Tab-separated table of C-alpha atoms and ligand atoms in Angstrom:
chain	number	residue	atom	x	y	z
W	1	MET	CA	153.926	-0.732	-25.213
W	2	SER	CA	155.943	0.420	-28.205
W	3	ILE	CA	159.431	1.351	-29.271
W	4	VAL	CA	159.334	5.073	-29.976
W	5	VAL	CA	161.961	6.948	-31.992
W	6	THR	CA	161.996	10.753	-32.070
W	7	GLY	CA	163.748	12.552	-34.936
W	8	ALA	CA	162.677	9.559	-37.000
W	9	THR	CA	162.796	11.448	-40.308
W	10	GLY	CA	166.393	12.527	-39.666
W	11	GLN	CA	169.396	10.678	-41.056
W	12	LEU	CA	170.145	8.713	-37.879
W	13	GLY	CA	166.471	8.220	-36.993
W	14	ARG	CA	165.654	6.588	-40.329
W	15	LEU	CA	168.531	4.171	-39.909
W	16	VAL	CA	167.358	3.321	-36.376
W	17	VAL	CA	163.853	2.607	-37.675
W	18	ASP	CA	165.328	0.410	-40.452
W	19	GLU	CA	167.274	-1.551	-37.843
W	20	LEU	CA	164.200	-1.918	-35.616
W	21	LEU	CA	162.128	-3.235	-38.518
W	22	GLU	CA	164.652	-6.063	-38.877
W	23	ARG	CA	164.053	-7.019	-35.249
W	24	VAL	CA	160.388	-6.349	-34.369
W	25	PRO	CA	157.045	-6.103	-36.221
W	26	ALA	CA	156.408	-2.644	-37.727
W	27	GLY	CA	153.288	-2.217	-35.614
W	28	GLU	CA	155.463	-2.087	-32.484
W	29	VAL	CA	157.445	0.893	-33.793
W	30	VAL	CA	156.347	4.509	-33.409
W	31	ALA	CA	158.065	7.344	-35.291
W	32	VAL	CA	157.794	10.795	-33.728
W	33	VAL	CA	158.211	13.389	-36.473
W	34	ARG	CA	157.685	17.109	-37.034
W	35	ASN	CA	156.299	16.678	-40.503
W	36	ARG	CA	153.887	13.820	-41.211
W	37	ALA	CA	154.361	14.086	-44.984
W	38	LYS	CA	158.098	13.454	-44.587
W	39	ALA	CA	157.236	10.166	-42.832
W	40	ALA	CA	154.869	8.858	-45.526
W	41	ASP	CA	157.248	6.047	-46.486
W	42	LEU	CA	157.571	4.959	-42.844
W	43	ALA	CA	153.779	4.900	-42.501
W	44	GLY	CA	153.669	2.811	-45.671
W	45	LEU	CA	155.876	0.238	-43.942
W	46	GLY	CA	153.371	-0.021	-41.082
W	47	VAL	CA	155.230	2.209	-38.620
W	48	ARG	CA	152.863	4.304	-36.500
W	49	ILE	CA	153.434	8.057	-36.849
W	50	ARG	CA	152.991	10.666	-34.128
W	51	VAL	CA	153.558	14.338	-34.835
W	52	ALA	CA	155.323	16.527	-32.276
W	53	ASP	CA	157.823	19.374	-32.137
W	54	TYR	CA	160.380	19.626	-29.324
W	55	THR	CA	159.851	23.406	-29.287
W	56	GLU	CA	156.107	23.086	-28.622
W	57	PRO	CA	155.666	21.079	-25.407
W	58	ARG	CA	151.885	20.799	-25.905
W	59	THR	CA	152.465	18.722	-29.043
W	60	LEU	CA	154.365	16.181	-26.929
W	61	GLU	CA	151.327	15.430	-24.768
W	62	GLY	CA	150.140	11.883	-25.455
W	63	VAL	CA	153.094	11.070	-27.708
W	64	PHE	CA	154.478	8.557	-25.190
W	65	GLU	CA	152.639	5.848	-23.240
W	66	ALA	CA	153.424	3.998	-20.036
W	67	GLY	CA	155.869	1.186	-20.739
W	68	ASP	CA	157.204	2.630	-24.015
W	69	ARG	CA	160.895	2.287	-24.782
W	70	VAL	CA	161.884	5.676	-26.158
W	71	LEU	CA	164.892	6.931	-28.094
W	72	LEU	CA	165.334	10.707	-27.852
W	73	ILE	CA	167.468	11.697	-30.815
W	74	SER	CA	169.096	15.004	-29.966
W	75	SER	CA	167.859	18.046	-31.841
W	76	ASN	CA	170.023	19.395	-34.631
W	77	ALA	CA	169.791	22.905	-33.222
W	78	MET	CA	173.529	22.936	-32.513
W	79	GLU	CA	173.127	25.250	-29.549
W	80	ASP	CA	170.231	25.961	-27.199
W	81	ASN	CA	168.671	22.510	-27.527
W	82	THR	CA	168.478	21.772	-23.796
W	83	ALA	CA	165.032	23.364	-23.421
W	84	GLN	CA	163.820	21.290	-26.390
W	85	HIS	CA	165.123	18.112	-24.806
W	86	ALA	CA	163.667	19.101	-21.422
W	87	ALA	CA	160.207	19.137	-22.985
W	88	VAL	CA	160.692	15.584	-24.277
W	89	VAL	CA	162.072	14.322	-20.949
W	90	ASP	CA	159.134	15.912	-19.161
W	91	ALA	CA	156.602	14.257	-21.490
W	92	ALA	CA	158.347	10.882	-21.113
W	93	ALA	CA	158.341	11.185	-17.318
W	94	LYS	CA	154.650	12.138	-17.247
W	95	ALA	CA	153.813	9.096	-19.377
W	96	GLY	CA	155.945	6.740	-17.268
W	97	VAL	CA	158.009	5.253	-20.065
W	98	ALA	CA	160.005	2.098	-19.343
W	99	LEU	CA	163.216	3.387	-20.913
W	100	LEU	CA	164.532	6.720	-22.148
W	101	ALA	CA	167.612	6.303	-24.327
W	102	TYR	CA	169.384	9.482	-25.417
W	103	THR	CA	171.939	10.152	-28.171
W	104	SER	CA	174.585	12.031	-26.196
W	105	VAL	CA	178.243	12.713	-26.947
W	106	LEU	CA	181.372	10.630	-26.429
W	107	GLY	CA	182.796	11.363	-23.006
W	108	GLY	CA	179.615	12.940	-21.629
W	109	SER	CA	180.405	15.749	-19.201
W	110	ALA	CA	184.157	15.110	-19.583
W	111	ALA	CA	183.958	16.608	-23.092
W	112	THR	CA	184.467	20.368	-22.865
W	113	PHE	CA	183.562	21.720	-26.312
W	114	ARG	CA	180.371	23.753	-26.551
W	115	ILE	CA	178.045	21.237	-28.188
W	116	ALA	CA	179.014	18.716	-25.512
W	117	ALA	CA	177.828	21.011	-22.721
W	118	HIS	CA	174.270	20.779	-24.063
W	119	HIS	CA	174.435	16.992	-24.100
W	120	ALA	CA	175.696	16.997	-20.511
W	121	ALA	CA	172.796	19.254	-19.510
W	122	THR	CA	170.314	16.853	-21.119
W	123	GLU	CA	171.912	13.854	-19.391
W	124	GLN	CA	171.474	15.687	-16.091
W	125	LEU	CA	167.784	16.340	-16.832
W	126	ILE	CA	167.271	12.658	-17.579
W	127	LEU	CA	169.012	11.640	-14.353
W	128	GLU	CA	166.817	14.056	-12.414
W	129	SER	CA	163.657	12.654	-14.079
W	130	GLY	CA	164.205	9.343	-12.299
W	131	LEU	CA	163.354	7.441	-15.503
W	132	PRO	CA	165.222	4.276	-16.433
W	133	TYR	CA	167.755	5.545	-18.973
W	134	VAL	CA	170.540	4.630	-21.343
W	135	PHE	CA	173.040	7.210	-22.559
W	136	LEU	CA	174.285	6.419	-26.042
W	137	ARG	CA	177.326	8.668	-26.014
W	138	ASN	CA	178.020	8.806	-29.725
W	139	GLY	CA	181.398	9.771	-31.126
W	140	TRP	CA	181.621	11.614	-34.415
W	141	TYR	CA	180.013	10.247	-37.581
W	142	ASN	CA	182.259	9.252	-40.501
W	143	GLU	CA	179.720	11.091	-42.626
W	144	ASN	CA	180.711	14.440	-41.075
W	145	TYR	CA	183.725	14.045	-43.382
W	146	SER	CA	182.760	11.573	-46.102
W	147	GLY	CA	179.634	13.679	-46.703
W	148	ASN	CA	181.773	16.746	-47.357
W	149	LEU	CA	184.134	15.482	-50.029
W	150	GLY	CA	182.831	17.872	-52.701
W	151	PHE	CA	184.600	20.811	-51.092
W	152	VAL	CA	187.742	18.766	-50.417
W	153	LEU	CA	187.990	17.582	-54.016
W	154	LYS	CA	187.282	21.044	-55.402
W	155	SER	CA	189.804	22.822	-53.192
W	156	GLY	CA	192.412	20.075	-52.822
W	157	VAL	CA	192.507	20.600	-49.053
W	158	VAL	CA	191.005	19.271	-45.861
W	159	LEU	CA	190.462	22.289	-43.629
W	160	GLY	CA	190.128	22.119	-39.869
W	161	SER	CA	191.297	23.348	-36.497
W	162	ALA	CA	191.961	19.982	-34.902
W	163	GLY	CA	195.753	19.942	-35.308
W	164	GLU	CA	196.941	16.386	-34.886
W	165	GLY	CA	193.958	15.399	-32.752
W	166	ARG	CA	192.432	11.998	-33.469
W	167	ILE	CA	188.811	11.093	-34.170
W	168	ALA	CA	187.461	7.614	-33.384
W	169	SER	CA	184.513	7.941	-35.738
W	170	ALA	CA	182.044	5.337	-36.990
W	171	SER	CA	179.219	5.393	-39.499
W	172	ARG	CA	175.710	6.601	-38.681
W	173	ALA	CA	174.544	3.081	-39.500
W	174	ASP	CA	176.817	1.710	-36.755
W	175	TYR	CA	175.369	4.096	-34.166
W	176	ALA	CA	171.848	3.283	-35.414
W	177	ALA	CA	172.444	-0.440	-34.954
W	178	ALA	CA	173.645	0.256	-31.411
W	179	ALA	CA	170.520	2.266	-30.616
W	180	ALA	CA	168.269	-0.474	-31.988
W	181	ALA	CA	170.110	-3.082	-29.925
W	182	VAL	CA	169.526	-1.085	-26.754
W	183	LEU	CA	165.865	-0.403	-27.601
W	184	THR	CA	165.196	-4.090	-28.143
W	185	GLY	CA	166.824	-5.051	-24.856
W	186	GLU	CA	170.136	-6.394	-26.131
W	187	GLY	CA	172.274	-4.052	-24.039
W	188	ASP	CA	173.476	-4.492	-20.466
W	189	LYS	CA	174.819	-1.037	-19.543
W	190	THR	CA	173.304	2.361	-18.799
W	191	VAL	CA	176.158	4.404	-20.262
W	192	TYR	CA	177.800	3.473	-23.548
W	193	GLU	CA	180.846	5.332	-24.843
W	194	LEU	CA	180.316	4.596	-28.530
W	195	SER	CA	183.184	5.147	-30.946
W	196	GLY	CA	184.910	3.599	-33.913
W	197	ASP	CA	187.582	0.919	-33.801
W	198	GLN	CA	190.249	3.242	-35.233
W	199	ALA	CA	191.149	6.839	-34.461
W	200	TRP	CA	192.541	8.973	-37.273
W	201	THR	CA	193.830	12.524	-37.783
W	202	PHE	CA	192.810	15.063	-40.420
W	203	ALA	CA	196.181	14.416	-42.065
W	204	ASP	CA	195.231	10.705	-42.247
W	205	LEU	CA	191.898	11.726	-43.787
W	206	ALA	CA	193.670	13.807	-46.441
W	207	ASP	CA	196.025	10.888	-47.169
W	208	GLU	CA	193.102	8.472	-47.515
W	209	VAL	CA	191.216	10.743	-49.918
W	210	SER	CA	194.458	11.146	-51.901
W	211	ARG	CA	194.909	7.372	-52.017
W	212	GLN	CA	191.368	6.692	-53.189
W	213	THR	CA	191.174	9.506	-55.768
W	214	GLY	CA	194.755	9.636	-57.052
W	215	ARG	CA	194.724	13.368	-56.288
W	216	THR	CA	197.082	15.188	-53.917
W	217	ILE	CA	194.973	16.354	-50.981
W	218	ALA	CA	196.621	18.067	-48.014
W	219	TYR	CA	195.405	18.922	-44.535
W	220	ARG	CA	195.593	22.620	-43.722
W	221	HIS	CA	195.315	23.450	-40.032
W	222	LEU	CA	193.719	26.823	-39.348
W	223	PRO	CA	193.111	28.875	-36.199
W	224	ALA	CA	189.480	28.313	-35.154
W	225	ALA	CA	188.406	31.900	-35.957
W	226	GLU	CA	189.828	31.623	-39.468
W	227	TYR	CA	188.228	28.230	-40.086
W	228	SER	CA	184.921	29.506	-38.772
W	229	LYS	CA	185.081	32.552	-41.089
W	230	ILE	CA	185.755	30.366	-44.135
W	231	MET	CA	182.681	28.269	-43.298
W	232	THR	CA	180.559	31.383	-42.726
W	233	ASP	CA	181.729	32.889	-46.034
W	234	ALA	CA	180.679	29.609	-47.688
W	235	GLY	CA	177.155	30.030	-46.313
W	236	VAL	CA	177.237	28.091	-43.031
W	237	PRO	CA	175.245	29.951	-40.332
W	238	ALA	CA	177.717	31.761	-38.038
W	239	ARG	CA	176.743	29.915	-34.862
W	240	ASP	CA	176.999	26.508	-36.542
W	241	ALA	CA	180.397	27.416	-38.021
W	242	GLU	CA	181.640	28.510	-34.594
W	243	SER	CA	180.365	25.273	-33.033
W	244	VAL	CA	182.116	23.135	-35.654
W	245	ALA	CA	185.410	25.009	-35.210
W	246	ASP	CA	185.020	24.840	-31.423
W	247	ALA	CA	184.437	21.070	-31.629
W	248	ASP	CA	187.673	20.819	-33.637
W	249	LEU	CA	189.466	22.350	-30.655
W	250	GLY	CA	187.941	19.545	-28.575
W	251	ILE	CA	189.302	17.041	-31.097
W	252	ALA	CA	192.732	18.691	-30.763
W	253	ARG	CA	192.486	18.112	-26.996
W	254	GLY	CA	191.773	14.416	-27.653
W	255	GLU	CA	188.144	14.544	-26.565
W	256	LEU	CA	186.780	12.470	-29.487
W	257	ALA	CA	189.691	10.045	-29.751
W	258	ALA	CA	188.784	7.281	-27.317
W	259	VAL	CA	188.558	3.806	-28.872
W	260	THR	CA	186.390	2.127	-26.264
W	261	GLY	CA	185.108	-1.009	-27.998
W	262	ASP	CA	181.575	-0.357	-26.685
W	263	LEU	CA	180.155	0.169	-30.175
W	264	ARG	CA	181.827	-2.881	-31.667
W	265	ARG	CA	180.581	-5.038	-28.771
W	266	LEU	CA	177.018	-3.710	-28.924
W	267	ILE	CA	176.610	-4.229	-32.684
W	268	GLY	CA	178.537	-7.497	-32.744
W	269	ARG	CA	180.817	-6.539	-35.622
W	270	PRO	CA	183.711	-4.177	-36.386
W	271	THR	CA	182.723	-0.546	-36.916
W	272	THR	CA	182.757	0.993	-40.398
W	273	THR	CA	186.129	2.548	-41.222
W	274	ILE	CA	186.496	6.096	-42.489
W	275	ALA	CA	188.121	4.568	-45.590
W	276	ASP	CA	184.969	2.533	-46.299
W	277	SER	CA	182.728	5.565	-45.803
W	278	ILE	CA	184.923	7.610	-48.164
W	279	ALA	CA	184.775	4.817	-50.744
W	280	ALA	CA	180.979	4.675	-50.464
W	281	ALA	CA	180.705	8.460	-50.835
W	282	LEU	CA	182.993	8.519	-53.882
W	283	LYS	CA	180.777	5.909	-55.603
W	284	ASN	CA	177.734	8.218	-55.372
R	1	NAP	N1	177.841	12.442	-33.636
R	1	NAP	C1	177.932	13.280	-34.664
R	1	NAP	O1	178.905	13.303	-35.433
R	1	NAP	C2	176.802	14.184	-34.965
R	1	NAP	C3	176.848	14.986	-36.107
R	1	NAP	C4	175.772	15.806	-36.363
R	1	NAP	C5	174.693	15.822	-35.507
R	1	NAP	N2	174.688	15.027	-34.397
R	1	NAP	C6	173.564	14.996	-33.446
R	1	NAP	O2	172.868	13.780	-33.676
R	1	NAP	C7	171.507	14.051	-34.034
R	1	NAP	C8	171.049	13.057	-35.072
R	1	NAP	O3	171.916	13.149	-36.200
R	1	NAP	P1	171.318	13.162	-37.662
R	1	NAP	O4	172.470	13.017	-38.561
R	1	NAP	O5	170.164	12.231	-37.764
R	1	NAP	O6	170.757	14.661	-37.757
R	1	NAP	P2	169.569	15.160	-38.710
R	1	NAP	O7	169.518	14.373	-39.954
R	1	NAP	O8	169.751	16.630	-38.817
R	1	NAP	O9	168.252	14.820	-37.875
R	1	NAP	C9	167.831	15.579	-36.786
R	1	NAP	C10	166.427	15.153	-36.456
R	1	NAP	O10	165.968	15.955	-35.369
R	1	NAP	C11	164.665	16.380	-35.701
R	1	NAP	N3	164.376	17.638	-35.028
R	1	NAP	C12	165.111	18.769	-35.042
R	1	NAP	N4	164.495	19.727	-34.360
R	1	NAP	C13	163.328	19.180	-33.901
R	1	NAP	C14	162.249	19.681	-33.158
R	1	NAP	N5	162.221	20.966	-32.741
R	1	NAP	N6	161.222	18.850	-32.855
R	1	NAP	C15	161.233	17.563	-33.279
R	1	NAP	N7	162.237	17.036	-34.008
R	1	NAP	C16	163.256	17.839	-34.314
R	1	NAP	C17	164.688	16.589	-37.202
R	1	NAP	O11	163.374	16.635	-37.725
R	1	NAP	P3	163.096	16.833	-39.306
R	1	NAP	O12	163.287	15.489	-39.916
R	1	NAP	O13	161.707	17.312	-39.334
R	1	NAP	O14	164.089	17.844	-39.794
R	1	NAP	C18	165.464	15.372	-37.626
R	1	NAP	O15	164.606	14.273	-37.715
R	1	NAP	C19	171.534	15.504	-34.530
R	1	NAP	O16	170.254	16.094	-34.388
R	1	NAP	C20	172.581	16.122	-33.632
R	1	NAP	O17	172.052	16.446	-32.345
R	1	NAP	C21	175.708	14.203	-34.127
């Protein structure tokens, strides 16, 4: 019986593995990765590595064992990832895992932007599998914004289509700590609505960057099509740009604004503020 993390070489997955290694011996942790070489450092720490690709169901055979506690980290294919997740759910059900935790989206099926629909579809597949489950419905990462300050500082603007909508974001590390808590049996719910302790607007974000840099940064609201085109012109794949702009419309409708307290309670500390994540990014 092991704790198994898929997407373990991704940004969230690595943080989950780090958190697990603080709680359990490395030999109890399994990292499921697409590329073994990318996981060399994890192997060096004593984590067991299994190689599988969500898009090739045969590679998932034997990846899970009866009694495993599994975290399915959602694929970063922004659209069309339900079939990928279905292959993982199927493999977990065949193995008879003890828990399937899934990184879903804040609000679950109540969220109506496009990316959210794929999370809702995966939740439904997990429910239909009959496996014991936990839905970690993650709100937005601070790093979606603090990781993009180069453009903001160069252009002097925060661009978006979210109007005055609020975002109750938290850091990836906060969400990772929550996942590790659930995987090691610290949780007591099956559905967690995980979000930050404060909700902020894009205008607040611009003000905070201004405050920390001494520059004048403004928020410029754009129609979604215009925002999407600017991202595409800057090299973002068209479908990803459309998904980001579409998610902003969800933010405008208040769909990522809920301050629920679930994340703070699960990790036993306040969540990381957007101001702290900006400060950390500006130091690098
Ligand atoms: N809440 C938010 O604000 C937010 C923002 C962005 C994304 N997300 C979602 O949260 C997930 C985790 O976030 P993150 O920051 O860790 O993303 P990330 O760094 O892009 O990591 C995604 C992970 O998924 C793995 N993966 C992708 N396609 C796969 C496939 N076909 N088979 C097996 N593994 C596959 C990647 O493998 P490799 O390491 O081999 O690339 C990577 O480990 C994302 O994938 C996305 O679904 C949430």
